[in-house]
Coordinates of C-alpha atoms and ligand atoms in Angstrom, one line a residue:
M1 CA -32.1 43.9 1.7
D2 CA -29.8 46.7 0.5
L3 CA -26.8 44.6 -0.6
T4 CA -24.0 45.7 -3.0
Y5 CA -22.5 42.3 -3.3
R6 CA -24.6 39.3 -4.1
P7 CA -22.3 36.4 -4.9
R8 CA -25.4 34.4 -5.9
R9 CA -25.6 36.5 -9.1
L10 CA -22.9 34.3 -10.6
R11 CA -24.5 31.1 -9.5
R12 CA -27.8 31.7 -11.3
S13 CA -27.4 29.4 -14.3
P14 CA -25.2 26.5 -15.4
A15 CA -23.7 28.7 -18.0
L16 CA -22.7 31.4 -15.5
R17 CA -21.4 28.9 -13.1
S18 CA -19.2 27.2 -15.6
M19 CA -17.9 30.7 -16.8
V20 CA -16.5 31.5 -13.4
Q21 CA -15.5 28.0 -12.4
E22 CA -11.9 28.2 -11.1
K23 CA -10.8 24.6 -11.5
S24 CA -11.8 21.7 -13.6
L25 CA -11.0 18.1 -14.2
S26 CA -9.8 16.4 -17.3
P27 CA -8.9 12.8 -18.1
S28 CA -5.3 13.9 -18.8
D29 CA -5.1 14.9 -15.1
F30 CA -5.4 11.2 -14.1
I31 CA -2.7 8.6 -13.6
Y32 CA -4.3 5.1 -13.5
P33 CA -2.7 2.6 -11.1
L34 CA -2.9 -1.1 -12.2
F35 CA -2.0 -4.3 -10.6
V36 CA -0.3 -7.1 -12.6
H37 CA 0.2 -10.7 -11.8
E38 CA 1.7 -13.8 -13.5
G39 CA -1.5 -15.9 -13.6
D40 CA -3.8 -16.2 -16.5
S41 CA -6.9 -14.9 -14.8
V42 CA -8.3 -11.5 -13.9
Q43 CA -8.5 -11.6 -10.1
P44 CA -10.9 -9.1 -8.4
I45 CA -9.4 -7.5 -5.3
G46 CA -11.7 -7.9 -2.3
A47 CA -11.3 -4.5 -0.6
M48 CA -11.2 -2.7 -3.9
P49 CA -14.4 -3.5 -5.9
G50 CA -13.8 -2.7 -9.6
A51 CA -10.0 -3.1 -9.4
S52 CA -8.3 -6.3 -10.3
R53 CA -5.0 -8.1 -10.7
W54 CA -4.5 -8.3 -14.5
H55 CA -2.6 -10.8 -16.4
L56 CA -0.5 -9.3 -19.3
D57 CA -3.0 -9.7 -22.1
A58 CA -5.9 -8.3 -20.1
L59 CA -3.6 -5.5 -18.9
I60 CA -3.1 -4.4 -22.4
D61 CA -6.8 -4.3 -23.1
E62 CA -7.4 -2.3 -19.9
V63 CA -4.7 0.2 -20.8
K64 CA -6.2 0.5 -24.3
R65 CA -9.5 1.2 -22.7
A66 CA -8.0 3.9 -20.5
W67 CA -6.3 5.5 -23.5
G68 CA -9.6 5.5 -25.3
L69 CA -11.1 7.5 -22.4
G70 CA -8.3 10.1 -22.6
I71 CA -6.1 8.9 -19.8
K72 CA -2.4 9.5 -20.7
C73 CA -0.5 7.7 -17.9
V74 CA -0.7 4.4 -16.0
V75 CA 1.4 3.2 -13.1
L76 CA 2.1 -0.5 -12.7
F77 CA 2.3 -2.5 -9.4
P78 CA 3.4 -6.2 -9.4
K79 CA 1.8 -9.0 -7.4
V80 CA 5.0 -11.0 -7.1
D81 CA 4.8 -14.8 -6.6
E82 CA 5.7 -15.7 -3.0
S83 CA 8.4 -18.0 -4.2
L84 CA 10.3 -15.1 -5.8
K85 CA 10.3 -12.9 -2.6
T86 CA 13.6 -12.7 -0.7
E87 CA 15.1 -10.7 2.1
D88 CA 16.9 -8.4 -0.3
G89 CA 14.1 -8.3 -2.9
A90 CA 16.6 -8.9 -5.8
E91 CA 13.7 -9.9 -8.1
C92 CA 13.1 -6.1 -8.4
F93 CA 15.8 -5.8 -11.0
N94 CA 15.2 -9.0 -12.9
E95 CA 15.0 -7.7 -16.5
K96 CA 12.7 -10.6 -17.3
G97 CA 10.6 -9.9 -14.3
L98 CA 6.9 -9.1 -14.4
I99 CA 7.1 -5.3 -14.5
P100 CA 9.8 -5.0 -17.3
R101 CA 7.8 -7.6 -19.3
A102 CA 4.6 -5.6 -18.8
I103 CA 6.2 -2.4 -19.8
R104 CA 7.7 -3.9 -23.0
C105 CA 4.3 -5.3 -24.0
L106 CA 2.5 -2.0 -23.3
K107 CA 5.1 0.0 -25.2
Q108 CA 4.8 -2.2 -28.2
E109 CA 1.0 -2.1 -28.2
L110 CA 0.5 1.5 -27.2
P111 CA 3.7 3.5 -27.5
E112 CA 2.1 6.9 -26.8
M113 CA 0.8 5.9 -23.3
T114 CA 3.0 7.3 -20.5
I115 CA 4.2 4.5 -18.3
M116 CA 5.1 5.2 -14.7
T117 CA 6.7 2.7 -12.3
D118 CA 7.1 2.3 -8.6
V119 CA 10.6 1.9 -7.2
A120 CA 10.7 0.2 -3.8
L121 CA 11.4 -3.3 -2.5
D122 CA 8.1 -4.1 -0.8
P123 CA 6.4 -6.2 -3.5
Y124 CA 9.6 -8.3 -3.8
S125 CA 10.5 -8.5 -0.1
C126 CA 9.5 -11.5 2.0
D127 CA 9.6 -9.1 5.0
G128 CA 7.1 -6.7 3.3
H129 CA 9.3 -3.7 3.8
D130 CA 10.4 -1.1 1.2
G131 CA 14.1 -1.7 2.1
I132 CA 16.3 -4.4 3.3
V133 CA 15.7 -5.3 7.0
S134 CA 18.9 -6.0 9.1
S135 CA 19.2 -8.9 11.4
D136 CA 18.3 -6.6 14.3
G137 CA 15.2 -5.3 12.7
I138 CA 16.4 -2.0 11.2
V139 CA 15.2 -1.0 7.7
L140 CA 18.4 -0.1 6.0
N141 CA 18.7 3.2 4.1
D142 CA 22.1 3.3 2.4
E143 CA 22.4 -0.5 1.9
T144 CA 19.2 -0.6 -0.1
I145 CA 20.0 2.1 -2.7
D146 CA 21.9 -0.1 -5.2
F147 CA 18.9 -2.3 -5.5
L148 CA 16.7 0.6 -6.2
C149 CA 19.0 2.1 -8.7
K150 CA 19.2 -1.2 -10.6
Q151 CA 15.4 -1.5 -10.4
A152 CA 15.0 2.0 -11.9
V153 CA 17.5 1.3 -14.7
V154 CA 15.8 -2.0 -15.6
Q155 CA 12.5 -0.2 -15.8
A156 CA 13.9 2.5 -17.9
Q157 CA 15.5 0.0 -20.3
A158 CA 12.1 -1.7 -20.7
G159 CA 10.6 1.7 -21.7
A160 CA 9.3 3.4 -18.6
D161 CA 8.8 7.1 -18.9
L162 CA 8.4 8.2 -15.3
I163 CA 10.2 6.5 -12.4
G164 CA 8.5 6.8 -9.0
P165 CA 10.8 6.3 -6.0
S166 CA 8.3 5.4 -3.3
D167 CA 10.2 4.1 -0.3
M168 CA 10.3 7.5 1.4
M169 CA 13.9 6.9 2.5
D170 CA 16.8 9.4 2.2
G171 CA 18.8 10.3 -0.9
R172 CA 16.6 8.3 -3.3
V173 CA 15.9 10.9 -6.0
G174 CA 19.6 12.0 -6.4
A175 CA 21.0 8.5 -6.5
I176 CA 18.4 7.3 -9.0
R177 CA 18.8 10.4 -11.2
E178 CA 22.5 9.7 -11.3
A179 CA 22.0 6.0 -12.1
L180 CA 19.6 6.8 -14.9
D181 CA 21.9 9.4 -16.4
E182 CA 24.9 7.1 -16.3
E183 CA 23.0 4.6 -18.4
G184 CA 21.8 7.1 -20.9
F185 CA 18.3 7.6 -19.6
E186 CA 18.5 11.4 -19.0
H187 CA 15.2 11.7 -20.8
V188 CA 13.4 9.5 -18.2
G189 CA 11.6 11.6 -15.5
I190 CA 11.3 11.1 -11.8
I191 CA 8.0 11.5 -10.0
S192 CA 9.0 11.4 -6.4
Y193 CA 6.8 10.2 -3.6
T194 CA 7.8 13.3 -1.8
A195 CA 5.5 13.4 1.2
K196 CA 4.3 9.9 1.8
Y197 CA 2.8 9.4 5.2
S198 CA 2.8 6.3 7.3
S199 CA -0.9 5.7 6.7
A200 CA -3.6 3.2 7.5
Y201 CA -5.2 4.1 4.1
Y202 CA -2.8 1.8 2.3
G203 CA -4.5 -1.4 3.7
P204 CA -6.4 -2.5 0.6
F205 CA -3.3 -2.0 -1.6
R206 CA -1.2 -4.2 0.7
E207 CA -4.0 -6.8 0.4
A208 CA -3.8 -6.5 -3.4
L209 CA -0.1 -7.2 -3.5
D210 CA 0.1 -9.3 -0.4
S211 CA 2.9 -6.9 0.7
A212 CA 2.1 -6.0 4.3
P213 CA 5.1 -6.2 6.7
R214 CA 5.3 -9.6 8.3
A215 CA 7.8 -11.9 10.0
T216 CA 8.4 -15.1 8.1
T217 CA 11.6 -16.0 9.9
T218 CA 12.9 -15.5 13.5
K219 CA 14.1 -12.0 12.4
I220 CA 12.4 -9.1 14.1
I221 CA 10.3 -7.2 11.5
P222 CA 9.0 -3.7 12.3
K223 CA 5.2 -4.0 12.1
D224 CA 4.7 -0.7 10.3
K225 CA 6.7 1.7 8.1
S226 CA 6.9 4.6 10.6
T227 CA 10.7 4.7 10.6
Y228 CA 10.7 5.8 7.0
Q229 CA 7.2 7.0 6.0
M230 CA 6.2 10.4 7.5
N231 CA 4.4 11.0 10.7
P232 CA 0.8 12.1 9.9
A233 CA 1.2 14.8 12.5
N234 CA 3.8 16.7 10.5
A235 CA 3.4 19.4 7.8
R236 CA 6.6 21.4 7.9
E237 CA 8.6 18.3 7.4
A238 CA 6.9 17.8 4.0
I239 CA 8.4 21.1 2.9
T240 CA 11.9 19.9 3.8
E241 CA 11.2 16.7 1.9
A242 CA 10.1 18.7 -1.1
Q243 CA 13.2 20.9 -1.0
L244 CA 15.4 17.9 -0.9
D245 CA 13.6 16.2 -3.8
E246 CA 13.9 19.3 -5.9
Q247 CA 17.6 19.7 -5.2
E248 CA 18.1 16.1 -6.0
G249 CA 16.4 16.5 -9.4
A250 CA 12.8 15.4 -9.1
D251 CA 10.5 16.4 -12.0
I252 CA 7.2 15.9 -10.2
L253 CA 6.4 15.9 -6.5
M254 CA 3.7 13.7 -5.0
V255 CA 1.6 13.8 -1.8
K256 CA 0.2 10.6 -0.5
P257 CA -2.5 9.8 0.7
G258 CA -4.7 12.6 -0.8
L259 CA -7.8 13.4 0.9
A260 CA -6.6 13.6 4.5
Y261 CA -3.5 15.6 3.3
L262 CA -5.1 18.4 1.2
D263 CA -3.3 20.9 3.4
I264 CA 0.1 19.3 2.4
I265 CA -0.8 19.6 -1.3
H266 CA -1.7 23.2 -0.8
R267 CA 1.6 23.9 1.1
L268 CA 3.7 22.2 -1.5
R269 CA 1.9 24.1 -4.2
Q270 CA 3.0 27.4 -2.6
E271 CA 6.6 26.2 -2.0
S272 CA 7.4 24.7 -5.4
E273 CA 7.0 25.5 -9.0
L274 CA 7.1 21.8 -10.0
P275 CA 4.0 19.9 -11.0
I276 CA 2.4 18.3 -8.0
A277 CA 0.6 14.9 -8.0
A278 CA -1.9 13.7 -5.4
Y279 CA -2.3 9.9 -4.7
N280 CA -6.0 9.1 -4.0
V281 CA -5.0 5.8 -2.3
S282 CA -6.6 2.4 -2.0
G283 CA -8.3 3.1 1.4
E284 CA -9.9 6.2 0.1
Y285 CA -11.2 4.3 -2.9
A286 CA -12.4 1.4 -0.7
M287 CA -14.4 3.8 1.5
V288 CA -16.2 5.4 -1.4
K289 CA -17.0 2.0 -3.0
A290 CA -18.3 0.5 0.3
A291 CA -20.6 3.5 1.0
A292 CA -21.8 3.5 -2.6
E293 CA -22.5 -0.2 -2.5
K294 CA -24.7 0.4 0.5
G295 CA -26.5 3.1 -1.3
W296 CA -25.4 5.7 1.3
I297 CA -23.7 8.0 -1.1
D298 CA -23.9 8.9 -4.9
E299 CA -20.6 7.4 -6.1
R300 CA -20.3 9.5 -9.3
E301 CA -20.9 12.8 -7.5
V302 CA -18.7 11.9 -4.6
V303 CA -15.8 10.8 -6.8
L304 CA -15.9 13.8 -9.1
E305 CA -16.2 16.2 -6.1
T306 CA -13.2 14.5 -4.4
L307 CA -11.0 14.6 -7.5
L308 CA -11.9 18.2 -8.0
S309 CA -10.8 19.0 -4.4
F310 CA -7.3 17.8 -5.3
K311 CA -7.1 20.2 -8.1
R312 CA -8.5 23.0 -5.9
A313 CA -5.8 22.2 -3.3
G314 CA -3.1 22.7 -6.0
A315 CA -2.5 19.3 -7.5
D316 CA -1.9 19.0 -11.3
L317 CA -2.1 15.3 -11.4
I318 CA -4.1 12.7 -9.6
L319 CA -3.3 9.0 -9.2
T320 CA -6.7 7.3 -8.8
Y321 CA -8.3 3.9 -9.1
H322 CA -11.4 5.8 -10.2
A323 CA -9.6 7.1 -13.3
C324 CA -11.6 5.3 -16.0
D325 CA -15.0 5.8 -14.3
A326 CA -14.2 9.5 -13.8
A327 CA -13.0 10.0 -17.3
R328 CA -16.2 8.4 -18.6
W329 CA -18.4 10.6 -16.3
L330 CA -16.6 13.7 -17.4
M331 CA -17.3 12.8 -21.0
E332 CA -21.0 12.2 -20.3
N333 CA -21.2 15.5 -18.4
K334 CA -20.0 17.3 -21.5
V335 CA -22.7 15.9 -23.9
Ligands
PBG1 C1 4.8 0.8 -1.8 C2 3.6 1.5 -2.1 C3 2.4 1.6 -1.3 C4 1.5 2.2 -2.1 C5 2.0 2.6 -3.3 N1 3.4 2.2 -3.3 C6 2.1 0.9 0.0 C7 2.9 1.1 1.1 O1 3.7 2.1 1.2 O2 2.8 0.3 2.0 C8 0.0 2.5 -1.6 C9 -1.0 2.8 -2.6 C10 -2.4 2.7 -2.2 O3 -2.7 2.5 -1.0 O4 -3.2 2.9 -3.1 N2 6.0 1.4 -1.9

């Protein structure tokens, strides 16, 4: 054939391929989500093989292991005792609560590790919603904000570096920025759950925290989060959300879930100069684990390919339960 262009010329050898590789993965791209509980055991999570609820001492060891693999940031989620859950979720700003204690321990043991937190009521709410639910079943926007601001400040006081407002309701970033600044935490960053979709991919996470929406009283409880999380059909709306978060002072924008929303990552990358994070959520993790357990896919190859796709779409950071495995595989690939 008489061809001028033969793209295969640059695919001939591993050396050539790596020379022209556009994107790559590094352990410092990863944010490692971890579940904490009050007990003294390490409890495996059924739908998330390889992930556990950690007690505080075990959490410290796991975070040290992650640091040793080159991971620079962890995000903490609490499995709150049912007896502490209330309609207003006030346990979220208890300075002696599970999350502030976990942050303090980690900062003492490993001060260099970046600690990210999640700001929302769902792990603390007996209704399983991210905000307070009114007597007629409305998830309240403005009435919830004071609780979230207090939660953010308590987390910052404990030593959190990045605060993650995750309830997908209106005016969160601005109000939390103001509350942090008022208390002298202008150095604490906000990683906003900017485009968080009302997704079935969060199932295993809600099992891990026992935080799915549910009715425990006679109050009507909306069965899903679609009055605040985004409609999976919408892309333009994500840009509006990103613009609002930027105006309100977000430092990093996040898209969640990841794999089914690569187009959203790509669009936000074009719209904003801020760093963008992708959340490779629990359901995405569970699907890979289940198929790998059956021997239907090669877990290592599928995970690294998936994580790379987030970088290609435009993400700078990836929240992933695969973080430690992926960091180890990357290291092995180098030698
Ligand atoms: C709650 C929150 C959720 C996740 C992170 N923060 C669940 C939800 O919105 O119901 C999901 C993460 C995952 O599925 O891995 N504010």
